Amino acid sequence: MKILIFSDENLSINSPLNFELAFVKTIEELLEKLNTFKDFVFSIIKIGNNSKKVVSILNKYNIPFLALYNNKEFEDANWYLKNGAKSIITHDFYNDFNLDLIKNYLKNNENNDYKLLYEFTKILRLNLDIENIILQLEKFIKNSFNVDTLFIIKEKYYYRKKVFNSKNEAILSNHYKLNFLNKFNEENYYTPINFEKEKALLLPIINKNDIIGKVLLFRQKILSPKELELLNIILSQFAVVCKNYFLLENSKNHYYNIVKALIKAIEAKDKYTKGHTSRVAKLSKEIALILNLPKNHVETIEMAAFLHDVGKIGIRDSVLLKPGKLSNEEYEEIKKHPEFGFEIIKDIEGMDKIAEIIKYHHERWDGKGYPEGLKGYHTPLEARIIAIADCYDAMTTARPYRKALSHEIALKEIKKYSGSQFDPILSNLFIKNEKIFKKIILEFN
């Protein structure tokens, strides 16, 4: 690692162990060194004619520094403390004092780096979808490096202050048009580009030579080599998370499509239940949205609702398609379909939560449901949501043994069984927003 020394006179300084000293005397030499070598971790400035300009340059490149002065320059030395100097010391005491100061500063910085990376790993351990991970990562980078970010993952844009209008412009502190991204490509990685009043830097998000995406960083000060190193470590770990997330999503989608085909096969047997799962999924999603649940939670509920009857594939056709009233024995067989559905879904990677929801969608608030007789809040919220949507759709759909009930009668039934069959809070919410659900059924019909 290198320490940069700026002085208009020759200085005799012993090099600290493991550090290489680079001496410059002019602004031109300083800029040449900074643009040629990116690994300066510290700088020492001898206060002189151009030293204030040097401070401005070092701050721009985000390189920490200390200032050397003699007694005649003491009043002027206070300016350096106000402008970022880690310390000001007299040249006479330099050799006795500064080596420990530099070592301690770098050691403290290293400890802070470990703390920073530890805090980042805590974000990665959160069970979040990719958009929420990016949101947390953006906040983390902003707080840690004072950098605004634009993440580009699979051609989707994520910005900390993001608002996009119809012209595909990102509305930030100024109106930054997305076409400015044309300035950035693989050749521009790690090269600062002037953008408005800030520097913009493009970094790749790489996992084993596979570019998952890229991130644009915006800041007035250039990132220091140490900051860049830390950001690359963070982004490489984030790339692994992205890769695993996309692999899991692809796997889930693959199996989801297979199970959807099973659902269609079930519905094809019975014209009376055709479209039931799609309607229940739509109704359940709407309830989740009214509850203002997180996006990934809403998606889980929608998927579970679509698959809630997949276990009926294990029920005999003579029972499943029977037009009349079921016998006690036949009803007991029908009651097995939530557990059959659980067994079908539970071993699909990433769908264990959905399997659990499917298993419990016939539980009741009073504990008289099946398969386990769970009571009240012991039944997962997602299953309680689907229970209302499922019953509402069943009531408003024609069956071989009865006509479809009207929307109004179905609402009365939900109100009647609120607190016994249904979660009372969800029942009230459903009734309060009944126009939304009526519209959904009318659209499907």
PDB file of N, CA and C in Angstrom, residues 1-46:
ATOM      1  N   MET A   1       0.848  -1.202   0.000  1.00  0.00           N
ATOM      2  CA  MET A   1       0.000   0.000   0.000  1.00  0.00           C
ATOM      3  C   MET A   1       0.879   1.246   0.000  1.00  0.00           C
ATOM      4  N   LYS A   2       0.353   2.289  -0.602  1.00  0.00           N
ATOM      5  CA  LYS A   2       1.157   3.491  -0.809  1.00  0.00           C
ATOM      6  C   LYS A   2       0.673   4.657   0.047  1.00  0.00           C
ATOM      7  N   ILE A   3       1.648   5.444   0.521  1.00  0.00           N
ATOM      8  CA  ILE A   3       1.363   6.712   1.184  1.00  0.00           C
ATOM      9  C   ILE A   3       1.915   7.818   0.300  1.00  0.00           C
ATOM     10  N   LEU A   4       1.081   8.803   0.020  1.00  0.00           N
ATOM     11  CA  LEU A   4       1.454   9.897  -0.877  1.00  0.00           C
ATOM     12  C   LEU A   4       1.950  11.078  -0.050  1.00  0.00           C
ATOM     13  N   ILE A   5       3.137  11.580  -0.371  1.00  0.00           N
ATOM     14  CA  ILE A   5       3.734  12.713   0.347  1.00  0.00           C
ATOM     15  C   ILE A   5       3.775  13.913  -0.581  1.00  0.00           C
ATOM     16  N   PHE A   6       3.132  15.018  -0.166  1.00  0.00           N
ATOM     17  CA  PHE A   6       3.192  16.247  -0.966  1.00  0.00           C
ATOM     18  C   PHE A   6       3.970  17.294  -0.183  1.00  0.00           C
ATOM     19  N   SER A   7       5.060  17.746  -0.774  1.00  0.00           N
ATOM     20  CA  SER A   7       5.872  18.782  -0.137  1.00  0.00           C
ATOM     21  C   SER A   7       6.688  19.491  -1.198  1.00  0.00           C
ATOM     22  N   ASP A   8       6.773  20.815  -1.062  1.00  0.00           N
ATOM     23  CA  ASP A   8       7.582  21.561  -2.031  1.00  0.00           C
ATOM     24  C   ASP A   8       9.040  21.605  -1.627  1.00  0.00           C
ATOM     25  N   GLU A   9       9.389  20.898  -0.553  1.00  0.00           N
ATOM     26  CA  GLU A   9      10.785  20.774  -0.146  1.00  0.00           C
ATOM     27  C   GLU A   9      11.072  19.314   0.152  1.00  0.00           C
ATOM     28  N   ASN A  10      12.348  18.971   0.171  1.00  0.00           N
ATOM     29  CA  ASN A  10      12.718  17.579   0.436  1.00  0.00           C
ATOM     30  C   ASN A  10      12.481  17.242   1.904  1.00  0.00           C
ATOM     31  N   LEU A  11      11.820  16.116   2.147  1.00  0.00           N
ATOM     32  CA  LEU A  11      11.569  15.663   3.511  1.00  0.00           C
ATOM     33  C   LEU A  11      12.265  14.327   3.729  1.00  0.00           C
ATOM     34  N   SER A  12      12.825  14.174   4.902  1.00  0.00           N
ATOM     35  CA  SER A  12      13.439  12.900   5.254  1.00  0.00           C
ATOM     36  C   SER A  12      12.458  12.143   6.156  1.00  0.00           C
ATOM     37  N   ILE A  13      11.799  11.149   5.569  1.00  0.00           N
ATOM     38  CA  ILE A  13      10.771  10.408   6.310  1.00  0.00           C
ATOM     39  C   ILE A  13      11.048   8.916   6.179  1.00  0.00           C
ATOM     40  N   ASN A  14      11.062   8.243   7.319  1.00  0.00           N
ATOM     41  CA  ASN A  14      11.231   6.791   7.293  1.00  0.00           C
ATOM     42  C   ASN A  14       9.924   6.129   6.861  1.00  0.00           C
ATOM     43  N   SER A  15      10.029   5.162   5.980  1.00  0.00           N
ATOM     44  CA  SER A  15       8.830   4.478   5.491  1.00  0.00           C
ATOM     45  C   SER A  15       8.322   3.496   6.538  1.00  0.00           C
ATOM     46  N   PRO A  16       7.026   3.574   6.908  1.00  0.00           N
ATOM     47  CA  PRO A  16       6.448   2.574   7.812  1.00  0.00           C
ATOM     48  C   PRO A  16       6.523   1.181   7.178  1.00  0.00           C
ATOM     49  N   LEU A  17       6.591   0.192   8.029  1.00  0.00           N
ATOM     50  CA  LEU A  17       6.664  -1.185   7.554  1.00  0.00           C
ATOM     51  C   LEU A  17       5.475  -1.504   6.652  1.00  0.00           C
ATOM     52  N   ASN A  18       5.764  -2.141   5.513  1.00  0.00           N
ATOM     53  CA  ASN A  18       4.733  -2.568   4.549  1.00  0.00           C
ATOM     54  C   ASN A  18       4.108  -1.433   3.757  1.00  0.00           C
ATOM     55  N   PHE A  19       4.685  -0.234   3.832  1.00  0.00           N
ATOM     56  CA  PHE A  19       4.162   0.886   3.059  1.00  0.00           C
ATOM     57  C   PHE A  19       5.230   1.426   2.122  1.00  0.00           C
ATOM     58  N   GLU A  20       4.765   1.882   0.985  1.00  0.00           N
ATOM     59  CA  GLU A  20       5.649   2.495  -0.005  1.00  0.00           C
ATOM     60  C   GLU A  20       5.327   3.983  -0.077  1.00  0.00           C
ATOM     61  N   LEU A  21       6.359   4.830   0.027  1.00  0.00           N
ATOM     62  CA  LEU A  21       6.152   6.275  -0.008  1.00  0.00           C
ATOM     63  C   LEU A  21       6.336   6.794  -1.426  1.00  0.00           C
ATOM     64  N   ALA A  22       5.421   7.670  -1.845  1.00  0.00           N
ATOM     65  CA  ALA A  22       5.525   8.319  -3.161  1.00  0.00           C
ATOM     66  C   ALA A  22       5.564   9.830  -2.934  1.00  0.00           C
ATOM     67  N   PHE A  23       6.654  10.478  -3.358  1.00  0.00           N
ATOM     68  CA  PHE A  23       6.840  11.913  -3.131  1.00  0.00           C
ATOM     69  C   PHE A  23       6.455  12.708  -4.375  1.00  0.00           C
ATOM     70  N   VAL A  24       5.707  13.782  -4.180  1.00  0.00           N
ATOM     71  CA  VAL A  24       5.400  14.706  -5.278  1.00  0.00           C
ATOM     72  C   VAL A  24       5.586  16.131  -4.778  1.00  0.00           C
ATOM     73  N   LYS A  25       5.948  17.030  -5.713  1.00  0.00           N
ATOM     74  CA  LYS A  25       6.207  18.423  -5.330  1.00  0.00           C
ATOM     75  C   LYS A  25       5.244  19.405  -5.975  1.00  0.00           C
ATOM     76  N   THR A  26       4.572  18.981  -7.056  1.00  0.00           N
ATOM     77  CA  THR A  26       3.696  19.903  -7.783  1.00  0.00           C
ATOM     78  C   THR A  26       2.295  19.309  -7.930  1.00  0.00           C
ATOM     79  N   ILE A  27       1.346  20.194  -8.243  1.00  0.00           N
ATOM     80  CA  ILE A  27      -0.031  19.752  -8.474  1.00  0.00           C
ATOM     81  C   ILE A  27      -0.091  18.791  -9.652  1.00  0.00           C
ATOM     82  N   GLU A  28       0.687  19.081 -10.680  1.00  0.00           N
ATOM     83  CA  GLU A  28       0.698  18.228 -11.875  1.00  0.00           C
ATOM     84  C   GLU A  28       1.170  16.818 -11.530  1.00  0.00           C
ATOM     85  N   GLU A  29       2.252  16.743 -10.730  1.00  0.00           N
ATOM     86  CA  GLU A  29       2.764  15.429 -10.322  1.00  0.00           C
ATOM     87  C   GLU A  29       1.733  14.689  -9.464  1.00  0.00           C
ATOM     88  N   LEU A  30       1.061  15.442  -8.599  1.00  0.00           N
ATOM     89  CA  LEU A  30       0.042  14.848  -7.735  1.00  0.00           C
ATOM     90  C   LEU A  30      -1.077  14.206  -8.559  1.00  0.00           C
ATOM     91  N   LEU A  31      -1.615  14.951  -9.517  1.00  0.00           N
ATOM     92  CA  LEU A  31      -2.708  14.434 -10.353  1.00  0.00           C
ATOM     93  C   LEU A  31      -2.263  13.229 -11.171  1.00  0.00           C
ATOM     94  N   GLU A  32      -1.022  13.285 -11.656  1.00  0.00           N
ATOM     95  CA  GLU A  32      -0.502  12.159 -12.440  1.00  0.00           C
ATOM     96  C   GLU A  32      -0.432  10.899 -11.580  1.00  0.00           C
ATOM     97  N   LYS A  33       0.049  11.041 -10.340  1.00  0.00           N
ATOM     98  CA  LYS A  33       0.135   9.895  -9.431  1.00  0.00           C
ATOM     99  C   LYS A  33      -1.257   9.328  -9.119  1.00  0.00           C
ATOM    100  N   LEU A  34      -2.193  10.237  -8.826  1.00  0.00           N
ATOM    101  CA  LEU A  34      -3.537   9.798  -8.451  1.00  0.00           C
ATOM    102  C   LEU A  34      -4.253   9.100  -9.596  1.00  0.00           C
ATOM    103  N   ASN A  35      -4.006   9.560 -10.805  1.00  0.00           N
ATOM    104  CA  ASN A  35      -4.665   8.964 -11.971  1.00  0.00           C
ATOM    105  C   ASN A  35      -3.976   7.691 -12.444  1.00  0.00           C
ATOM    106  N   THR A  36      -2.707   7.528 -12.064  1.00  0.00           N
ATOM    107  CA  THR A  36      -1.941   6.349 -12.487  1.00  0.00           C
ATOM    108  C   THR A  36      -2.073   5.209 -11.483  1.00  0.00           C
ATOM    109  N   PHE A  37      -2.005   5.556 -10.197  1.00  0.00           N
ATOM    110  CA  PHE A  37      -2.064   4.546  -9.138  1.00  0.00           C
ATOM    111  C   PHE A  37      -3.331   4.746  -8.309  1.00  0.00           C
ATOM    112  N   LYS A  38      -4.042   3.648  -8.078  1.00  0.00           N
ATOM    113  CA  LYS A  38      -5.334   3.743  -7.396  1.00  0.00           C
ATOM    114  C   LYS A  38      -5.292   3.223  -5.957  1.00  0.00           C
ATOM    115  N   ASP A  39      -4.090   2.933  -5.433  1.00  0.00           N
ATOM    116  CA  ASP A  39      -4.041   2.266  -4.137  1.00  0.00           C
ATOM    117  C   ASP A  39      -3.418   3.108  -3.031  1.00  0.00           C
ATOM    118  N   PHE A  40      -3.506   4.437  -3.120  1.00  0.00           N
ATOM    119  CA  PHE A  40      -3.035   5.281  -2.025  1.00  0.00           C
ATOM    120  C   PHE A  40      -4.031   5.203  -0.874  1.00  0.00           C
ATOM    121  N   VAL A  41      -3.535   4.849   0.306  1.00  0.00           N
ATOM    122  CA  VAL A  41      -4.420   4.692   1.458  1.00  0.00           C
ATOM    123  C   VAL A  41      -4.335   5.875   2.413  1.00  0.00           C
ATOM    124  N   PHE A  42      -3.300   6.714   2.229  1.00  0.00           N
ATOM    125  CA  PHE A  42      -3.111   7.850   3.131  1.00  0.00           C
ATOM    126  C   PHE A  42      -2.212   8.863   2.442  1.00  0.00           C
ATOM    127  N   SER A  43      -2.272  10.098   2.946  1.00  0.00           N
ATOM    128  CA  SER A  43      -1.419  11.136   2.370  1.00  0.00           C
ATOM    129  C   SER A  43      -0.889  12.036   3.480  1.00  0.00           C
ATOM    130  N   ILE A  44       0.288  12.571   3.238  1.00  0.00           N
ATOM    131  CA  ILE A  44       0.893  13.535   4.161  1.00  0.00           C
ATOM    132  C   ILE A  44       1.182  14.808   3.377  1.00  0.00           C
ATOM    133  N   ILE A  45       0.720  15.939   3.920  1.00  0.00           N
ATOM    134  CA  ILE A  45       0.902  17.217   3.229  1.00  0.00           C
ATOM    135  C   ILE A  45       1.787  18.121   4.073  1.00  0.00           C
ATOM    136  N   LYS A  46       2.821  18.630   3.465  1.00  0.00           N
ATOM    137  CA  LYS A  46       3.616  19.694   4.100  1.00  0.00           C
ATOM    138  C   LYS A  46       2.964  21.017   3.732  1.00  0.00           C
TER     139      LYS A  46
END
